[in-house]
Short mmCIF file of C-alpha atoms and ligand atoms in Angstrom, two decimals:
data_model
loop_
_atom_site.label_atom_id
_atom_site.label_comp_id
_atom_site.label_asym_id
_atom_site.label_seq_id
_atom_site.Cartn_x
_atom_site.Cartn_y
_atom_site.Cartn_z
CA MET A 1 32.91 -23.85 -14.59
CA GLY A 2 28.96 -22.94 -15.54
CA LYS A 3 27.33 -20.18 -13.02
CA THR A 4 24.47 -19.83 -10.92
CA LEU A 5 21.57 -17.62 -11.21
CA LEU A 6 22.60 -15.76 -8.70
CA GLN A 7 26.13 -14.74 -9.91
CA LYS A 8 24.55 -14.03 -13.50
CA VAL A 9 22.38 -11.99 -11.92
CA TRP A 10 24.74 -10.28 -9.47
CA ASP A 11 27.59 -9.71 -12.35
CA LEU A 12 24.88 -7.77 -14.77
CA HIS A 13 24.41 -5.38 -11.92
CA THR A 14 27.19 -4.84 -10.73
CA VAL A 15 28.29 -1.37 -10.76
CA ARG A 16 31.17 -1.27 -9.32
CA MET A 17 33.32 -2.88 -6.27
CA LEU A 18 33.47 -0.80 -3.06
CA PRO A 19 36.27 -0.30 -0.74
CA SER A 20 33.97 -1.91 1.84
CA GLY A 21 34.10 -5.12 -0.31
CA GLN A 22 30.56 -5.01 -0.57
CA THR A 23 29.43 -4.89 -4.71
CA GLN A 24 26.74 -1.85 -5.58
CA LEU A 25 24.32 -3.06 -7.35
CA PHE A 26 21.68 -1.72 -10.03
CA ILE A 27 18.56 -2.26 -8.42
CA GLY A 28 15.98 -3.36 -11.33
CA LEU A 29 12.67 -2.43 -9.68
CA HIS A 30 12.08 -0.77 -6.35
CA LEU A 31 8.98 -1.98 -4.38
CA ILE A 32 7.59 0.84 -1.78
CA HIS A 33 4.54 1.25 0.58
CA GLU A 34 3.48 3.31 3.33
CA VAL A 35 5.61 2.32 6.42
CA THR A 36 8.59 1.83 5.07
CA THR A 37 9.59 5.36 3.02
CA PRO A 38 8.08 8.53 5.18
CA GLN A 39 11.63 9.58 6.50
CA ALA A 40 13.66 8.06 3.40
CA PHE A 41 11.33 10.38 1.08
CA ASP A 42 12.33 13.37 4.19
CA ALA A 43 15.73 12.62 3.44
CA LEU A 44 15.90 12.69 -0.60
CA ARG A 45 13.30 16.35 0.43
CA ALA A 46 16.10 17.68 2.24
CA ARG A 47 19.20 17.44 0.39
CA GLY A 48 17.11 18.58 -3.02
CA TRP A 49 17.28 15.27 -4.70
CA THR A 50 14.86 13.80 -6.69
CA VAL A 51 14.24 9.77 -7.30
CA ALA A 52 16.56 8.70 -9.86
CA ARG A 53 13.84 6.12 -11.52
CA PRO A 54 10.49 6.44 -10.73
CA ASP A 55 9.89 4.45 -14.15
CA ARG A 56 11.34 1.71 -12.09
CA THR A 57 10.20 2.56 -8.40
CA PHE A 58 5.97 1.12 -8.00
CA ALA A 59 3.96 2.13 -4.95
CA THR A 60 0.96 0.18 -2.95
CA VAL A 61 -0.60 0.90 1.01
CA ASP A 62 -0.57 -2.76 2.67
CA HIS A 63 0.43 -2.59 6.38
CA ILE A 64 -1.58 -0.19 7.88
CA VAL A 65 -4.68 -0.24 5.87
CA PRO A 66 -7.88 -1.38 7.28
CA THR A 67 -9.32 -4.87 5.75
CA LEU A 68 -13.12 -3.86 7.26
CA GLU A 69 -13.97 0.22 6.91
CA ARG A 70 -11.44 1.45 4.41
CA ARG A 71 -13.55 5.15 4.29
CA ARG A 72 -11.37 8.35 4.48
CA PRO A 73 -9.83 8.90 7.00
CA PHE A 74 -8.94 6.35 8.35
CA LEU A 75 -9.79 6.50 12.38
CA ASP A 76 -6.11 5.35 13.10
CA VAL A 77 -5.34 8.93 12.92
CA LEU A 78 -1.32 7.68 11.95
CA ALA A 79 -2.16 5.04 9.51
CA GLU A 80 -3.95 8.41 7.82
CA ASP A 81 -0.99 9.98 8.30
CA MET A 82 1.47 7.65 6.75
CA ILE A 83 -0.88 7.16 3.63
CA ALA A 84 -1.18 10.20 3.10
CA ALA A 85 2.35 11.16 3.29
CA LEU A 86 2.59 8.45 0.57
CA GLU A 87 0.48 9.65 -1.76
CA ARG A 88 1.59 12.71 -1.58
CA ASN A 89 5.21 12.03 -1.85
CA CYS A 90 4.72 9.17 -5.16
CA ARG A 91 2.75 12.97 -5.93
CA ASP A 92 5.86 15.49 -5.88
CA PHE A 93 8.49 12.35 -6.55
CA GLY A 94 6.29 11.13 -9.94
CA VAL A 95 6.36 7.42 -8.49
CA ARG A 96 3.58 5.39 -9.50
CA LEU A 97 1.04 4.15 -6.79
CA ALA A 98 -1.83 1.72 -6.75
CA GLY A 99 -3.49 3.66 -3.18
CA ILE A 100 -6.61 2.32 -1.45
CA ASP A 101 -9.04 2.64 -3.95
CA ASP A 102 -7.26 1.02 -6.76
CA GLY A 103 -7.99 -2.58 -8.08
CA ARG A 104 -4.44 -2.92 -8.12
CA GLN A 105 -3.89 -2.30 -4.42
CA GLY A 106 -2.62 -5.18 -2.24
CA ILE A 107 0.03 -6.79 -0.52
CA VAL A 108 3.49 -5.76 -2.17
CA HIS A 109 4.93 -9.09 -2.81
CA VAL A 110 1.87 -9.85 -3.95
CA ILE A 111 0.76 -7.09 -6.54
CA GLY A 112 4.56 -7.18 -7.98
CA PRO A 113 4.75 -10.41 -9.30
CA GLU A 114 0.63 -10.19 -10.84
CA LEU A 115 1.35 -7.20 -12.53
CA GLY A 116 4.25 -8.39 -14.81
CA LEU A 117 6.29 -6.21 -12.63
CA THR A 118 8.60 -9.17 -10.98
CA GLN A 119 10.44 -10.34 -13.90
CA PRO A 120 13.21 -12.86 -14.06
CA GLY A 121 16.58 -11.15 -13.90
CA MET A 122 15.87 -8.43 -12.55
CA THR A 123 17.19 -7.09 -8.95
CA ILE A 124 14.93 -5.94 -6.85
CA ALA A 125 14.50 -4.00 -3.33
CA CYS A 126 11.89 -3.34 -1.26
CA GLY A 127 11.57 -2.31 2.60
CA ASP A 128 10.17 -5.14 3.62
CA SER A 129 11.82 -8.60 5.22
CA HIS A 130 9.84 -10.96 2.78
CA THR A 131 11.08 -8.91 -0.57
CA SER A 132 12.73 -12.68 -1.22
CA THR A 133 9.29 -13.57 -2.43
CA HIS A 134 10.19 -11.97 -6.28
CA GLY A 135 12.78 -14.77 -6.09
CA ALA A 136 10.18 -17.32 -7.30
CA PHE A 137 10.67 -15.62 -11.34
CA GLY A 138 14.22 -16.40 -10.97
CA ALA A 139 14.38 -12.43 -9.91
CA VAL A 140 16.90 -11.12 -6.49
CA GLY A 141 14.90 -9.73 -4.10
CA PHE A 142 16.73 -7.85 -1.42
CA GLY A 143 14.41 -6.88 1.64
CA ILE A 144 15.86 -3.60 2.69
CA GLY A 145 15.64 -0.75 5.74
CA THR A 146 14.45 2.82 5.44
CA SER A 147 17.97 4.29 5.37
CA GLN A 148 18.22 1.61 2.23
CA VAL A 149 15.20 2.64 0.67
CA ARG A 150 16.36 6.57 0.86
CA ASP A 151 19.85 5.07 -1.38
CA VAL A 152 17.98 2.97 -3.87
CA LEU A 153 15.37 6.57 -4.23
CA ALA A 154 18.44 8.46 -4.60
CA SER A 155 20.46 6.40 -6.40
CA GLN A 156 18.72 3.30 -8.11
CA CYS A 157 21.79 1.77 -6.16
CA LEU A 158 22.15 -0.89 -3.33
CA ALA A 159 25.65 -1.99 -1.51
CA MET A 160 25.30 -5.60 -1.36
CA GLU A 161 27.51 -8.14 0.99
CA PRO A 162 28.58 -11.06 -1.76
CA LEU A 163 26.59 -14.63 -0.84
CA LYS A 164 27.18 -18.05 -1.19
CA VAL A 165 24.60 -19.99 -2.78
CA ARG A 166 22.87 -23.25 -1.45
CA ARG A 167 20.77 -25.37 -3.39
CA ILE A 168 18.21 -27.55 -1.52
CA ARG A 169 16.89 -29.90 -3.94
CA VAL A 170 13.12 -31.28 -2.43
CA THR A 171 12.61 -34.06 -4.67
CA GLY A 172 10.22 -36.57 -5.51
CA THR A 173 6.15 -35.77 -4.71
CA LEU A 174 4.53 -34.16 -2.18
CA PRO A 175 2.12 -36.29 -0.59
CA ARG A 176 -2.12 -35.60 -0.71
CA GLY A 177 -2.36 -32.48 2.68
CA VAL A 178 1.50 -31.18 2.67
CA TYR A 179 1.58 -28.18 0.77
CA ALA A 180 4.62 -25.20 -0.10
CA LYS A 181 3.95 -24.21 3.29
CA ASP A 182 4.81 -27.83 4.83
CA VAL A 183 7.62 -27.87 3.08
CA VAL A 184 9.23 -24.34 3.65
CA LEU A 185 8.93 -24.64 7.27
CA THR A 186 10.53 -28.00 7.04
CA ILE A 187 13.24 -26.17 5.40
CA ILE A 188 14.02 -23.64 7.94
CA GLN A 189 12.98 -25.98 10.94
CA ARG A 190 15.91 -28.67 9.50
CA LEU A 191 18.71 -26.13 8.75
CA GLY A 192 18.01 -23.82 11.59
CA VAL A 193 16.85 -20.06 12.27
CA GLY A 194 20.25 -18.71 10.98
CA GLY A 195 21.29 -21.67 8.46
CA GLY A 196 20.79 -19.92 5.84
CA VAL A 197 23.01 -16.32 6.96
CA GLY A 198 25.24 -14.99 4.13
CA HIS A 199 23.95 -17.21 1.37
CA ALA A 200 20.85 -17.21 -0.78
CA TYR A 201 18.62 -20.37 -1.17
CA GLU A 202 18.81 -22.24 -4.79
CA TYR A 203 15.32 -24.22 -4.69
CA ALA A 204 15.74 -27.01 -7.16
CA GLY A 205 14.18 -30.60 -7.73
CA SER A 206 11.65 -32.25 -9.09
CA ALA A 207 9.04 -31.29 -6.38
CA VAL A 208 10.16 -27.76 -6.57
CA GLU A 209 9.96 -27.83 -10.67
CA ARG A 210 6.38 -29.10 -10.84
CA MET A 211 5.02 -26.16 -8.31
CA SER A 212 2.35 -23.17 -9.56
CA MET A 213 4.07 -19.57 -9.02
CA ASP A 214 2.21 -19.47 -6.09
CA GLU A 215 3.85 -22.39 -4.40
CA ARG A 216 7.00 -21.18 -5.53
CA MET A 217 6.63 -17.97 -3.83
CA THR A 218 5.18 -19.42 -0.59
CA ILE A 219 8.86 -20.77 -0.79
CA CYS A 220 10.96 -17.90 -1.55
CA ASN A 221 8.80 -15.82 0.33
CA MET A 222 10.16 -17.74 3.81
CA SER A 223 14.06 -17.78 2.82
CA ILE A 224 13.85 -14.51 5.04
CA GLU A 225 12.92 -16.89 7.74
CA GLY A 226 15.80 -19.11 7.49
CA GLY A 227 18.19 -16.69 7.77
CA ALA A 228 18.97 -16.37 4.21
CA ARG A 229 19.23 -13.46 2.22
CA VAL A 230 18.17 -14.12 -0.56
CA GLY A 231 15.90 -17.13 -2.26
CA TYR A 232 15.35 -18.30 -5.69
CA VAL A 233 13.60 -20.82 -8.50
CA ASN A 234 14.83 -20.72 -11.77
CA PRO A 235 13.08 -19.65 -14.54
CA ASP A 236 11.25 -21.88 -16.76
CA ALA A 237 7.96 -22.83 -19.14
CA THR A 238 5.44 -22.43 -15.50
CA THR A 239 6.69 -18.68 -14.69
CA PHE A 240 6.66 -17.85 -18.14
CA GLU A 241 3.00 -18.59 -18.32
CA TYR A 242 2.59 -17.01 -15.68
CA LEU A 243 3.85 -13.74 -16.57
CA LYS A 244 2.84 -13.99 -20.27
CA GLY A 245 0.40 -10.90 -20.79
CA ARG A 246 0.23 -9.65 -16.89
CA PRO A 247 0.43 -6.00 -17.81
CA PHE A 248 3.68 -4.76 -17.32
CA ALA A 249 5.20 -7.83 -18.84
CA PRO A 250 6.93 -7.55 -22.14
CA ALA A 251 4.42 -8.41 -24.84
CA GLY A 252 4.46 -9.93 -28.67
CA GLU A 253 8.07 -9.60 -29.84
CA ALA A 254 9.54 -7.84 -26.80
CA PHE A 255 7.73 -10.78 -24.86
CA ASP A 256 9.80 -13.86 -27.24
CA ARG A 257 12.85 -12.05 -26.92
CA ALA A 258 12.49 -11.41 -22.64
CA ARG A 259 11.86 -15.10 -22.84
CA ALA A 260 14.90 -16.25 -24.85
CA TRP A 261 16.96 -14.15 -21.67
CA TRP A 262 15.56 -15.40 -19.04
CA THR A 263 16.07 -18.66 -20.41
CA SER A 264 19.61 -17.96 -20.45
CA ILE A 265 19.61 -16.87 -16.25
CA ALA A 266 19.00 -19.52 -14.70
CA SER A 267 21.86 -21.82 -13.21
CA ASP A 268 24.00 -23.44 -15.64
CA PRO A 269 24.22 -27.86 -15.22
CA ASP A 270 27.98 -27.73 -14.14
CA ALA A 271 27.75 -24.62 -11.63
CA ARG A 272 29.12 -24.85 -8.66
CA TYR A 273 27.36 -24.17 -5.28
CA ASP A 274 28.56 -24.07 -1.63
CA ASP A 275 26.66 -26.38 -0.65
CA ASP A 276 23.54 -28.45 -1.73
CA VAL A 277 20.78 -30.10 0.64
CA GLU A 278 18.32 -32.92 -0.40
CA ILE A 279 14.82 -32.92 0.54
CA ARG A 280 12.85 -35.89 0.07
CA ALA A 281 9.08 -34.83 -0.67
CA GLU A 282 7.56 -38.04 0.08
CA ALA A 283 8.55 -38.00 3.99
CA LEU A 284 7.46 -34.56 4.80
CA THR A 285 3.83 -33.98 6.51
CA PRO A 286 2.40 -31.02 7.54
CA VAL A 287 3.59 -28.88 9.81
CA VAL A 288 2.84 -26.65 13.03
CA THR A 289 5.45 -24.10 14.64
CA TRP A 290 4.71 -25.01 18.10
CA GLY A 291 7.02 -22.24 19.94
CA VAL A 292 8.23 -18.40 18.82
CA ASN A 293 10.10 -18.40 15.81
CA PRO A 294 9.59 -20.02 12.19
CA GLY A 295 12.55 -23.23 13.04
CA GLN A 296 10.13 -24.06 16.08
CA SER A 297 8.04 -26.46 14.37
CA ILE A 298 6.42 -29.81 14.30
CA ALA A 299 4.85 -32.16 12.40
CA VAL A 300 1.37 -32.26 12.91
CA ASN A 301 1.23 -35.35 14.79
CA GLY A 302 4.16 -34.67 16.95
CA THR A 303 4.83 -33.41 20.60
CA VAL A 304 6.72 -30.75 21.58
CA PRO A 305 10.32 -30.96 22.52
CA SER A 306 11.45 -31.90 25.65
CA ASP A 307 14.46 -30.38 27.46
CA ARG A 308 16.44 -33.56 26.34
CA GLU A 309 15.06 -33.71 23.10
CA ALA A 310 16.66 -30.19 22.27
CA GLY A 311 19.95 -30.54 23.63
CA LYS A 312 22.05 -27.25 23.30
CA GLU A 313 18.73 -25.55 22.69
CA ALA A 314 17.01 -26.53 26.24
CA GLN A 315 16.95 -23.20 27.98
CA ALA A 316 15.44 -21.29 24.74
CA VAL A 317 12.80 -24.41 24.14
CA ALA A 318 11.61 -24.03 27.76
CA GLU A 319 11.16 -20.18 27.03
CA ALA A 320 9.52 -20.62 23.87
CA ARG A 321 7.46 -23.20 25.64
CA SER A 322 6.66 -21.59 28.50
CA PHE A 323 5.69 -18.76 26.58
CA MET A 324 3.42 -20.77 24.39
CA GLY A 325 1.18 -22.28 27.39
CA LEU A 326 2.97 -25.96 26.39
CA GLN A 327 4.27 -28.72 28.28
CA PRO A 328 7.28 -31.11 26.88
CA GLY A 329 5.95 -33.89 24.98
CA GLN A 330 2.41 -32.57 24.62
CA PRO A 331 0.86 -33.22 21.27
CA ILE A 332 0.24 -30.25 19.00
CA ALA A 333 -2.70 -31.81 17.75
CA GLY A 334 -5.42 -30.70 20.07
CA MET A 335 -4.01 -27.72 21.00
CA LYS A 336 -6.82 -25.27 21.26
CA VAL A 337 -7.11 -21.70 18.67
CA ASP A 338 -9.52 -18.71 19.56
CA VAL A 339 -8.70 -16.73 15.89
CA ALA A 340 -8.39 -18.26 12.61
CA PHE A 341 -5.93 -16.18 10.00
CA ILE A 342 -5.90 -16.74 6.11
CA GLY A 343 -4.11 -14.09 4.27
CA SER A 344 -0.27 -12.31 4.22
CA CYS A 345 2.02 -12.55 0.96
CA THR A 346 2.89 -15.83 2.46
CA ASN A 347 -0.43 -17.48 1.42
CA SER A 348 -3.00 -15.26 -0.18
CA ARG A 349 -3.32 -15.77 -3.04
CA LEU A 350 -5.83 -17.25 -5.34
CA SER A 351 -4.57 -21.17 -5.23
CA ASP A 352 -4.05 -20.50 -1.15
CA LEU A 353 -7.67 -19.65 -0.95
CA ARG A 354 -9.05 -22.50 -3.00
CA GLU A 355 -7.47 -24.51 -0.79
CA ALA A 356 -8.83 -23.64 2.11
CA ALA A 357 -12.24 -23.11 0.50
CA ARG A 358 -12.03 -26.95 0.30
CA VAL A 359 -11.82 -27.84 3.52
CA VAL A 360 -14.11 -25.34 4.62
CA ARG A 361 -16.92 -25.88 2.03
CA GLY A 362 -19.98 -27.61 4.09
CA ARG A 363 -18.17 -27.06 7.12
CA HIS A 364 -18.40 -24.53 10.06
CA VAL A 365 -16.49 -22.51 12.07
CA ALA A 366 -16.36 -23.62 15.50
CA PRO A 367 -18.12 -21.60 17.79
CA HIS A 368 -15.22 -19.70 20.14
CA VAL A 369 -13.32 -19.26 16.98
CA LYS A 370 -12.39 -15.92 14.84
CA ALA A 371 -11.33 -16.95 12.00
CA LEU A 372 -10.75 -13.89 8.86
CA VAL A 373 -9.77 -14.62 5.26
CA VAL A 374 -7.40 -11.43 3.89
CA PRO A 375 -6.83 -11.54 0.23
CA GLY A 376 -3.49 -10.46 -0.87
CA SER A 377 -4.44 -7.91 -2.89
CA ALA A 378 -7.43 -6.20 -4.75
CA ALA A 379 -7.36 -8.54 -7.72
CA VAL A 380 -7.51 -11.93 -5.56
CA LYS A 381 -10.42 -10.68 -4.09
CA GLN A 382 -12.23 -10.12 -7.00
CA ALA A 383 -10.82 -13.29 -8.44
CA ALA A 384 -12.35 -15.39 -5.47
CA GLU A 385 -15.68 -13.59 -5.49
CA GLU A 386 -15.86 -14.61 -9.33
CA GLU A 387 -15.62 -18.31 -8.18
CA GLY A 388 -18.01 -17.71 -5.56
CA LEU A 389 -14.84 -18.50 -2.69
CA ASP A 390 -16.40 -15.48 -0.23
CA GLU A 391 -19.56 -16.95 -0.30
CA ILE A 392 -17.93 -20.45 0.86
CA PHE A 393 -15.73 -18.66 3.07
CA ARG A 394 -18.64 -17.25 4.85
CA ALA A 395 -21.35 -19.45 4.91
CA ALA A 396 -18.92 -21.19 6.87
CA GLY A 397 -18.73 -18.71 9.08
CA PHE A 398 -15.61 -16.24 8.16
CA GLU A 399 -15.25 -12.71 7.82
CA TRP A 400 -14.28 -12.10 4.57
CA ARG A 401 -12.23 -8.99 4.00
CA SER A 402 -10.00 -6.39 1.55
CA ALA A 403 -7.02 -6.62 0.83
CA GLY A 404 -3.69 -5.88 2.96
CA CYS A 405 -1.19 -7.33 5.37
CA SER A 406 -3.82 -7.70 8.10
CA MET A 407 -2.61 -9.73 11.26
CA CYS A 408 0.47 -10.98 10.06
CA LEU A 409 1.80 -7.97 11.84
CA GLY A 410 0.35 -5.71 14.42
CA MET A 411 0.39 -2.51 11.98
CA ASN A 412 -3.37 -1.91 11.14
CA PRO A 413 -6.84 -3.46 13.62
CA ASP A 414 -6.41 -6.64 12.51
CA LYS A 415 -4.71 -7.71 15.98
CA LEU A 416 -4.83 -10.91 18.37
CA GLU A 417 -6.18 -9.74 21.94
CA GLY A 418 -4.50 -11.20 25.27
CA SER A 419 -2.86 -14.11 24.94
CA GLN A 420 -5.21 -15.29 21.88
CA VAL A 421 -4.02 -18.33 19.79
CA CYS A 422 -3.68 -18.01 16.53
CA ALA A 423 -3.76 -20.56 13.60
CA ALA A 424 -1.97 -18.30 10.99
CA SER A 425 -1.12 -18.51 7.34
CA SER A 426 1.31 -15.93 7.41
CA ASN A 427 5.55 -16.83 8.15
CA ARG A 428 6.42 -15.05 11.58
CA ASN A 429 5.93 -16.37 14.56
CA PHE A 430 7.54 -13.49 17.28
CA LYS A 431 6.13 -12.83 20.39
CA GLY A 432 4.35 -9.77 20.28
CA ARG A 433 4.08 -9.96 16.04
CA GLN A 434 0.28 -10.47 15.58
CA GLY A 435 -0.31 -7.38 18.01
CA SER A 436 -0.67 -8.26 21.80
CA PRO A 437 3.24 -9.20 23.66
CA THR A 438 1.47 -12.08 25.02
CA GLY A 439 -0.40 -13.52 21.57
CA ARG A 440 0.75 -17.21 20.75
CA THR A 441 0.63 -18.01 16.97
CA LEU A 442 0.84 -21.34 15.23
CA LEU A 443 1.76 -20.96 11.47
CA MET A 444 0.83 -23.49 9.17
CA SER A 445 -0.87 -23.93 5.92
CA PRO A 446 -3.46 -21.90 4.72
CA ALA A 447 -5.76 -25.67 4.16
CA MET A 448 -4.34 -26.55 8.44
CA VAL A 449 -5.73 -23.22 9.11
CA ALA A 450 -8.57 -23.92 7.53
CA ALA A 451 -8.61 -26.79 9.58
CA ALA A 452 -8.11 -25.39 12.61
CA ALA A 453 -11.27 -23.00 12.26
CA VAL A 454 -13.81 -25.62 12.09
CA GLU A 455 -12.60 -27.64 14.38
CA GLY A 456 -11.18 -25.43 16.69
CA ALA A 457 -8.23 -26.43 17.56
CA VAL A 458 -4.67 -28.34 15.91
CA VAL A 459 -5.98 -31.16 13.48
CA ASP A 460 -4.18 -32.72 10.38
CA VAL A 461 -5.89 -31.67 7.33
CA ARG A 462 -5.45 -35.09 6.04
CA GLU A 463 -8.51 -36.16 8.21
CA LEU A 464 -10.96 -33.41 6.89
CA VAL A 465 -10.51 -33.93 3.29
CA THR A 466 -9.64 -36.70 0.61
S1 LIG B 1 2.29 -9.63 4.75
FE1 LIG B 1 3.63 -9.53 6.64
S2 LIG B 1 5.72 -10.09 5.67
FE2 LIG B 1 4.04 -9.84 3.92
S3 LIG B 1 5.20 -7.47 3.51
FE3 LIG B 1 2.90 -8.14 4.53
S4 LIG B 1 3.80 -7.50 6.97
FE4 LIG B 1 5.46 -7.90 5.79
#
């Protein structure tokens, strides 16, 4: 009987079985940032411990960094304290840091792959839920909490529950105007926000195999929003091509040896899955969330569910509708937006910005909309500027910012105000997520956000681009 990639990586990283039934796993790469590390480092200091493997630890700053005015000290004293603590901790414990002025700075899940730190067959941990992003490379990425960050810093190990594997095959060809974001929102809508609990999601099928690494990262990124602990794609030629020449990827003969090993850790053709799901790509449309979790979504030409359509979920659906100010049966297209946000570790990579720029070129943001583009990393920003994408966005009335998490969450100056409605390329539409308790978030692809920005309302991007 063959094995899945998850089983192979799990077995190779198992240190021992714990009496709790958990597995103690060795962690190949620990990515850290300013928000989930201060207490973890304090705990190490209090016990006189060191970081077990600084050579397998890499830090960046992303969650709290301003994307507009980045002079130090930051105006926000708490943010300044947090970044200063990370700088001190990295210095004291010998951890590499891509700081605010470093050309490698950016959102932790953007820079890991970009620098070639993320590689197939690795176990990766990070104190952020969306660490599943790294699964796009055939790595097994765990989002962890602060106490687990402490454990990994101290021991380079993590205690994990065993996982089942659900294969999700996306077969066929995506129609024009339908993107990886629409694929993953559809998966979450169909399987539910809790549908993946206790599972790893293996994404496969011809549509996934044809995807770029950026697109695969978008899909794996949101695995956690469907309840899956981990999401991954088997490594292939697209993966290897992406990694070649990256600063931390193996080079020369070492790359050839690594490629042979990376190939071997892909799921075997006769691997057994706990569940198998097929999604037909041809049937997909652009998707928009209408509610307060990423599973509450509909096709852009759909209508907000009524109580009858919601069935057992009627009460939750009614509450979400009320929070969002929507009526049963109301078309989502035409819902007015106040803010358009293109960014976050889900959709802030170069290909995302290119697709959005294609929509806004020669158009202008609607007068009542505040629109911003926040590249995922300093490198994405520079590459976009070299292509002139910043000029396209600026000419259309977008603000062009520096790299950070920005409006994905309300931990920096980029926040919604009052009950503003935001078309967002990020990953969570929970109440209060974007910094205002009454702010309303509509998740969609970056191209759809661009379309909403210029129309001033939710619109089918297929009407704007041919
Ligand atoms: S962009 Fe959002 S989800 Fe991604 S790392 Fe930052 S806060 Fe977390």
